[in-house]
């Protein structure tokens, strides 16, 4: 072990993949692509288009090869990234716009393609949604690859990494990530990136500790510097001192034994010490996450955000496409239930297949989104409802409406569901006549009038992400006021209690599917308030189950009543934190 560090530098980023690594830096700097710009003579224009088409073919072949490698070395799930890349290369809009740009400007095809691709990248990068912003990374990756092919250049490869090192890079694209040799990469740190970037997905699947969002680390280290990567806390220590190394050695031992305790306990039932069962379900955005739901023992899906089907394509998905997608999930998880949420488009999520439908709005979060849009476009809504109904013939399906604000909206949605049922029935197609209907409670008016909504559905699911943003008037995506977004606010607790009581009074179940449900510190509070089910992103299930198994329901009830009596949200936060620490002693 090298102990040269006398003064160390601690850099904070985002914890992306758990674990602690210690080793020397492999600085991965991608060379900037120089794109020449010149006019193509009219006589050579046909040949220029042929060159573009040939480059598309070659790049598709390269991607197919990488896909094969990844599927073999990692998993079929990871390999699906490359299907998305193939789709970019096959996107007719991108190809025809490039050719149109070439026909109007007469400039070389690299310049034309880059102009159009950058336009797409900028459009995706502006979307206020982490998942979709990451799709800009897909287009960037494919663009870079195609430009390399057109220019006949090869990029610096992560495959050059042969000895055990920590990769430090500006960013790591999916195809670069796929080239990483897992036995040589001790850790991955990127200046850019977020929790859902591809580098992170790959790091997690390979169980390589990773920190992202370190901003300028690539400029502060050089090849061979010693680093600690703390993937639990999102910290990187450059040239650590002996004392730090000693501390980390100890933490690493404790954390990895805690992780394995979590995973072992995850095989056991989700039950408190005094025998109360709490159903833990999964939030998913894509059909291929079914494997993840199973891996983390989710009891089915509590929230399938179907809008990603509409967002990932420039065409609106047809009833058949939706049916196939929903059916795959339902069959994959049967007999466990799958709650399919109807289209929650608008707000921060545009509709690429029909951008005119929403149009510009001064306050998109208070605007034409989700159920409001669906009720005004019954054909679009019923197309989805029919697909959901048909999927219900293959397992246990529940349908759930987002952004319900009043009983009239719920009644109107139910009426369209009845029409959709009649249409499917008339075609002679099978479906579950008694499909359960859920209402998302995420608008304060719905929460306060929950008793009026309850008789018209079979369950509630509280969307705390939106509910808190609307209740506290805090834009959930605005960094400047992020510190005011407070799940422990007395108003939040009182409203949650009111919704839960209204549900139970009407004898319907209530779940929480916002981020609060997957936070092991807040989960006991929600359970103590009376929530029947929690739904969260699959990898969070073990930590939540662990705290459930370590506590008594009666203690969680006491925690909830103490929290409700508090008037200061900081004290409430301290209460729930202390409860967690008492029950889950890490050290
Ligand atoms: C929520 O608002 O809490 C929720 C689960 O829905 P989404 O995050 O998709 O808006
Ligand atoms: Mg919501």
Short mmCIF file of N, CA, C and O in Angstrom, two decimals, residues 352-416:
data_model
loop_
_atom_site.label_atom_id
_atom_site.label_comp_id
_atom_site.label_asym_id
_atom_site.label_seq_id
_atom_site.Cartn_x
_atom_site.Cartn_y
_atom_site.Cartn_z
N UNK A 352 -43.01 13.70 -27.64
CA UNK A 352 -42.32 13.83 -28.93
C UNK A 352 -43.18 13.37 -30.11
O UNK A 352 -43.05 13.90 -31.21
N UNK A 353 -44.08 12.41 -29.87
CA UNK A 353 -44.89 11.88 -30.97
C UNK A 353 -45.97 12.85 -31.44
O UNK A 353 -46.54 12.66 -32.51
N UNK A 354 -46.26 13.86 -30.62
CA UNK A 354 -47.30 14.81 -30.99
C UNK A 354 -47.08 16.11 -30.22
O UNK A 354 -47.85 16.46 -29.32
N UNK A 355 -45.97 16.84 -30.54
CA UNK A 355 -45.58 17.99 -29.72
C UNK A 355 -46.64 19.10 -29.68
O UNK A 355 -46.73 19.82 -28.69
N UNK A 356 -47.48 19.18 -30.73
CA UNK A 356 -48.48 20.26 -30.76
C UNK A 356 -49.56 20.06 -29.71
O UNK A 356 -50.24 21.00 -29.34
N UNK A 357 -49.72 18.83 -29.26
CA UNK A 357 -50.82 18.52 -28.35
C UNK A 357 -50.75 19.35 -27.06
O UNK A 357 -51.76 19.73 -26.50
N UNK A 358 -49.53 19.60 -26.59
CA UNK A 358 -49.40 20.36 -25.34
C UNK A 358 -49.05 21.83 -25.63
O UNK A 358 -49.73 22.73 -25.16
N UNK A 359 -48.03 22.04 -26.44
CA UNK A 359 -47.64 23.41 -26.79
C UNK A 359 -47.00 24.13 -25.62
O UNK A 359 -46.94 23.61 -24.51
N UNK A 360 -46.49 25.36 -25.86
CA UNK A 360 -45.82 26.07 -24.78
C UNK A 360 -46.81 26.55 -23.71
O UNK A 360 -47.93 26.94 -24.03
N UNK A 361 -46.37 26.48 -22.48
CA UNK A 361 -47.23 26.90 -21.37
C UNK A 361 -46.40 27.73 -20.39
O UNK A 361 -45.23 27.43 -20.18
N UNK A 362 -47.04 28.70 -19.74
CA UNK A 362 -46.31 29.53 -18.77
C UNK A 362 -45.99 28.72 -17.52
O UNK A 362 -44.92 28.87 -16.92
N UNK A 363 -46.89 27.85 -17.11
CA UNK A 363 -46.69 27.05 -15.89
C UNK A 363 -46.98 25.59 -16.18
O UNK A 363 -48.01 25.06 -15.76
N UNK A 364 -46.05 24.91 -16.87
CA UNK A 364 -46.36 23.53 -17.29
C UNK A 364 -46.74 22.58 -16.15
O UNK A 364 -47.57 21.72 -16.32
N UNK A 365 -46.15 22.78 -14.95
CA UNK A 365 -46.49 21.89 -13.84
C UNK A 365 -47.92 22.11 -13.33
O UNK A 365 -48.49 21.27 -12.66
N UNK A 366 -48.46 23.28 -13.67
CA UNK A 366 -49.85 23.56 -13.28
C UNK A 366 -50.72 23.51 -14.53
O UNK A 366 -51.80 24.08 -14.58
N UNK A 367 -50.21 22.89 -15.56
CA UNK A 367 -50.87 23.02 -16.86
C UNK A 367 -51.56 21.78 -17.36
O UNK A 367 -52.13 20.99 -16.60
N UNK A 368 -51.48 21.65 -18.68
CA UNK A 368 -52.21 20.63 -19.41
C UNK A 368 -51.43 19.33 -19.35
O UNK A 368 -50.67 19.01 -20.25
N UNK A 369 -51.54 18.60 -18.25
CA UNK A 369 -50.75 17.38 -18.12
C UNK A 369 -51.61 16.20 -17.65
O UNK A 369 -52.73 16.38 -17.19
N UNK A 370 -51.04 15.02 -17.82
CA UNK A 370 -51.60 13.76 -17.30
C UNK A 370 -53.09 13.60 -17.60
O UNK A 370 -53.51 13.72 -18.75
N UNK A 371 -53.90 13.37 -16.56
CA UNK A 371 -55.31 13.03 -16.76
C UNK A 371 -56.06 14.18 -17.44
O UNK A 371 -57.02 13.96 -18.18
N UNK A 372 -55.60 15.40 -17.21
CA UNK A 372 -56.28 16.56 -17.82
C UNK A 372 -56.22 16.45 -19.34
O UNK A 372 -57.19 16.67 -20.04
N UNK A 373 -55.03 16.09 -19.82
CA UNK A 373 -54.83 15.94 -21.26
C UNK A 373 -55.60 14.72 -21.77
O UNK A 373 -56.27 14.78 -22.80
N UNK A 374 -55.54 13.63 -21.01
CA UNK A 374 -56.20 12.39 -21.45
C UNK A 374 -57.71 12.57 -21.55
O UNK A 374 -58.34 12.04 -22.46
N UNK A 375 -58.29 13.31 -20.62
CA UNK A 375 -59.75 13.48 -20.66
C UNK A 375 -60.17 14.35 -21.85
O UNK A 375 -61.27 14.23 -22.36
N UNK A 376 -59.28 15.22 -22.29
CA UNK A 376 -59.62 16.03 -23.47
C UNK A 376 -59.32 15.31 -24.77
O UNK A 376 -59.69 15.78 -25.84
N UNK A 377 -58.57 14.23 -24.68
CA UNK A 377 -58.27 13.44 -25.88
C UNK A 377 -58.68 11.99 -25.63
O UNK A 377 -57.83 11.10 -25.50
N UNK A 378 -59.99 11.76 -25.55
CA UNK A 378 -60.47 10.43 -25.16
C UNK A 378 -59.98 9.31 -26.07
O UNK A 378 -59.76 8.20 -25.58
N UNK A 379 -59.75 9.59 -27.35
CA UNK A 379 -59.31 8.51 -28.23
C UNK A 379 -57.92 8.02 -27.84
O UNK A 379 -57.66 6.82 -27.78
N UNK A 380 -57.04 9.00 -27.57
CA UNK A 380 -55.68 8.67 -27.14
C UNK A 380 -55.73 7.89 -25.81
O UNK A 380 -55.05 6.87 -25.62
N UNK A 381 -56.57 8.36 -24.90
CA UNK A 381 -56.69 7.74 -23.57
C UNK A 381 -57.25 6.32 -23.70
O UNK A 381 -56.73 5.37 -23.12
N UNK A 382 -58.31 6.18 -24.51
CA UNK A 382 -58.96 4.86 -24.60
C UNK A 382 -58.04 3.84 -25.29
O UNK A 382 -58.09 2.66 -24.99
N UNK A 383 -57.21 4.34 -26.20
CA UNK A 383 -56.25 3.44 -26.85
C UNK A 383 -55.37 2.79 -25.77
O UNK A 383 -55.14 1.58 -25.77
N UNK A 384 -54.92 3.62 -24.83
CA UNK A 384 -54.09 3.08 -23.75
C UNK A 384 -54.91 2.19 -22.82
O UNK A 384 -54.45 1.11 -22.43
N UNK A 385 -56.12 2.63 -22.49
CA UNK A 385 -56.95 1.82 -21.58
C UNK A 385 -57.25 0.44 -22.18
O UNK A 385 -57.22 -0.57 -21.48
N UNK A 386 -57.50 0.40 -23.48
CA UNK A 386 -57.78 -0.89 -24.12
C UNK A 386 -56.55 -1.81 -24.02
O UNK A 386 -56.66 -3.00 -23.74
N UNK A 387 -55.36 -1.21 -24.24
CA UNK A 387 -54.13 -2.00 -24.15
C UNK A 387 -53.95 -2.54 -22.73
O UNK A 387 -53.57 -3.71 -22.54
N UNK A 388 -54.24 -1.71 -21.73
CA UNK A 388 -54.10 -2.14 -20.33
C UNK A 388 -55.10 -3.25 -20.03
O UNK A 388 -54.77 -4.27 -19.43
N UNK A 389 -56.35 -3.04 -20.50
CA UNK A 389 -57.39 -4.06 -20.26
C UNK A 389 -56.98 -5.39 -20.86
O UNK A 389 -57.08 -6.45 -20.22
N UNK A 390 -56.49 -5.35 -22.09
CA UNK A 390 -56.12 -6.61 -22.75
C UNK A 390 -54.97 -7.30 -22.01
O UNK A 390 -54.93 -8.53 -21.92
N UNK A 391 -54.05 -6.49 -21.46
CA UNK A 391 -52.93 -7.09 -20.71
C UNK A 391 -53.45 -7.76 -19.44
O UNK A 391 -52.85 -8.71 -18.93
N UNK A 392 -54.60 -7.28 -18.93
CA UNK A 392 -55.14 -7.83 -17.68
C UNK A 392 -55.60 -9.28 -17.84
O UNK A 392 -55.88 -9.96 -16.86
N UNK A 393 -55.68 -9.74 -19.09
CA UNK A 393 -56.06 -11.14 -19.30
C UNK A 393 -54.88 -12.07 -19.01
O UNK A 393 -55.04 -13.29 -18.95
N UNK A 394 -53.69 -11.50 -18.82
CA UNK A 394 -52.48 -12.34 -18.69
C UNK A 394 -51.88 -12.35 -17.29
O UNK A 394 -50.77 -12.84 -17.10
N UNK A 395 -52.56 -11.76 -16.34
CA UNK A 395 -52.02 -11.73 -14.98
C UNK A 395 -52.84 -10.75 -14.17
O UNK A 395 -53.97 -10.43 -14.55
N UNK A 396 -52.25 -10.25 -13.07
CA UNK A 396 -53.02 -9.34 -12.24
C UNK A 396 -52.61 -7.89 -12.55
O UNK A 396 -51.47 -7.48 -12.31
N UNK A 397 -53.57 -7.16 -13.12
CA UNK A 397 -53.27 -5.78 -13.52
C UNK A 397 -54.19 -4.82 -12.76
O UNK A 397 -55.35 -5.12 -12.53
N UNK A 398 -53.60 -3.67 -12.39
CA UNK A 398 -54.41 -2.59 -11.82
C UNK A 398 -54.17 -1.36 -12.69
O UNK A 398 -53.07 -1.18 -13.21
N UNK A 399 -55.19 -0.55 -12.83
CA UNK A 399 -55.01 0.66 -13.62
C UNK A 399 -55.04 1.85 -12.65
O UNK A 399 -55.78 1.84 -11.67
N UNK A 400 -54.16 2.81 -12.90
CA UNK A 400 -54.08 3.94 -11.95
C UNK A 400 -54.00 5.27 -12.71
O UNK A 400 -53.27 5.39 -13.69
N UNK A 401 -54.78 6.24 -12.26
CA UNK A 401 -54.82 7.54 -12.94
C UNK A 401 -53.91 8.55 -12.21
O UNK A 401 -54.04 8.71 -11.00
N UNK A 402 -53.06 9.26 -12.94
CA UNK A 402 -52.22 10.27 -12.31
C UNK A 402 -52.90 11.65 -12.27
O UNK A 402 -53.77 11.94 -13.09
N UNK A 403 -52.52 12.46 -11.32
CA UNK A 403 -52.91 13.87 -11.26
C UNK A 403 -54.42 14.11 -11.21
O UNK A 403 -54.92 15.06 -11.80
N UNK A 404 -55.10 13.24 -10.50
CA UNK A 404 -56.54 13.48 -10.30
C UNK A 404 -56.67 14.65 -9.31
O UNK A 404 -56.01 14.66 -8.26
N UNK A 405 -57.53 15.61 -9.66
CA UNK A 405 -57.68 16.78 -8.79
C UNK A 405 -59.04 16.83 -8.12
O UNK A 405 -59.23 17.50 -7.10
N UNK A 406 -60.04 16.16 -8.70
CA UNK A 406 -61.38 16.22 -8.13
C UNK A 406 -62.18 14.98 -8.54
O UNK A 406 -61.78 14.24 -9.45
N UNK A 407 -63.32 14.80 -7.89
CA UNK A 407 -64.13 13.60 -8.13
C UNK A 407 -64.67 13.54 -9.55
O UNK A 407 -64.83 12.47 -10.12
N UNK A 408 -64.92 14.71 -10.15
CA UNK A 408 -65.47 14.73 -11.51
C UNK A 408 -64.46 14.13 -12.49
O UNK A 408 -64.84 13.41 -13.42
N UNK A 409 -63.18 14.43 -12.28
CA UNK A 409 -62.15 13.86 -13.17
C UNK A 409 -62.09 12.35 -13.02
O UNK A 409 -61.99 11.62 -14.01
N UNK A 410 -62.18 11.90 -11.77
CA UNK A 410 -62.14 10.45 -11.52
C UNK A 410 -63.35 9.78 -12.18
O UNK A 410 -63.22 8.74 -12.83
N UNK A 411 -64.51 10.40 -12.06
CA UNK A 411 -65.73 9.84 -12.65
C UNK A 411 -65.60 9.79 -14.18
O UNK A 411 -65.96 8.80 -14.82
N UNK A 412 -65.04 10.87 -14.75
CA UNK A 412 -64.90 10.92 -16.22
C UNK A 412 -63.93 9.85 -16.69
O UNK A 412 -64.15 9.17 -17.72
N UNK A 413 -62.84 9.66 -15.94
CA UNK A 413 -61.86 8.63 -16.32
C UNK A 413 -62.51 7.26 -16.24
O UNK A 413 -62.34 6.42 -17.14
N UNK A 414 -63.27 7.03 -15.17
CA UNK A 414 -63.95 5.74 -15.01
C UNK A 414 -64.94 5.48 -16.14
O UNK A 414 -65.10 4.35 -16.60
N UNK A 415 -65.60 6.55 -16.58
CA UNK A 415 -66.57 6.40 -17.66
C UNK A 415 -65.86 5.97 -18.95
O UNK A 415 -66.33 5.10 -19.68
N UNK A 416 -64.70 6.58 -19.21
CA UNK A 416 -63.94 6.20 -20.41
C UNK A 416 -63.41 4.78 -20.28
O UNK A 416 -63.33 4.04 -21.27
#
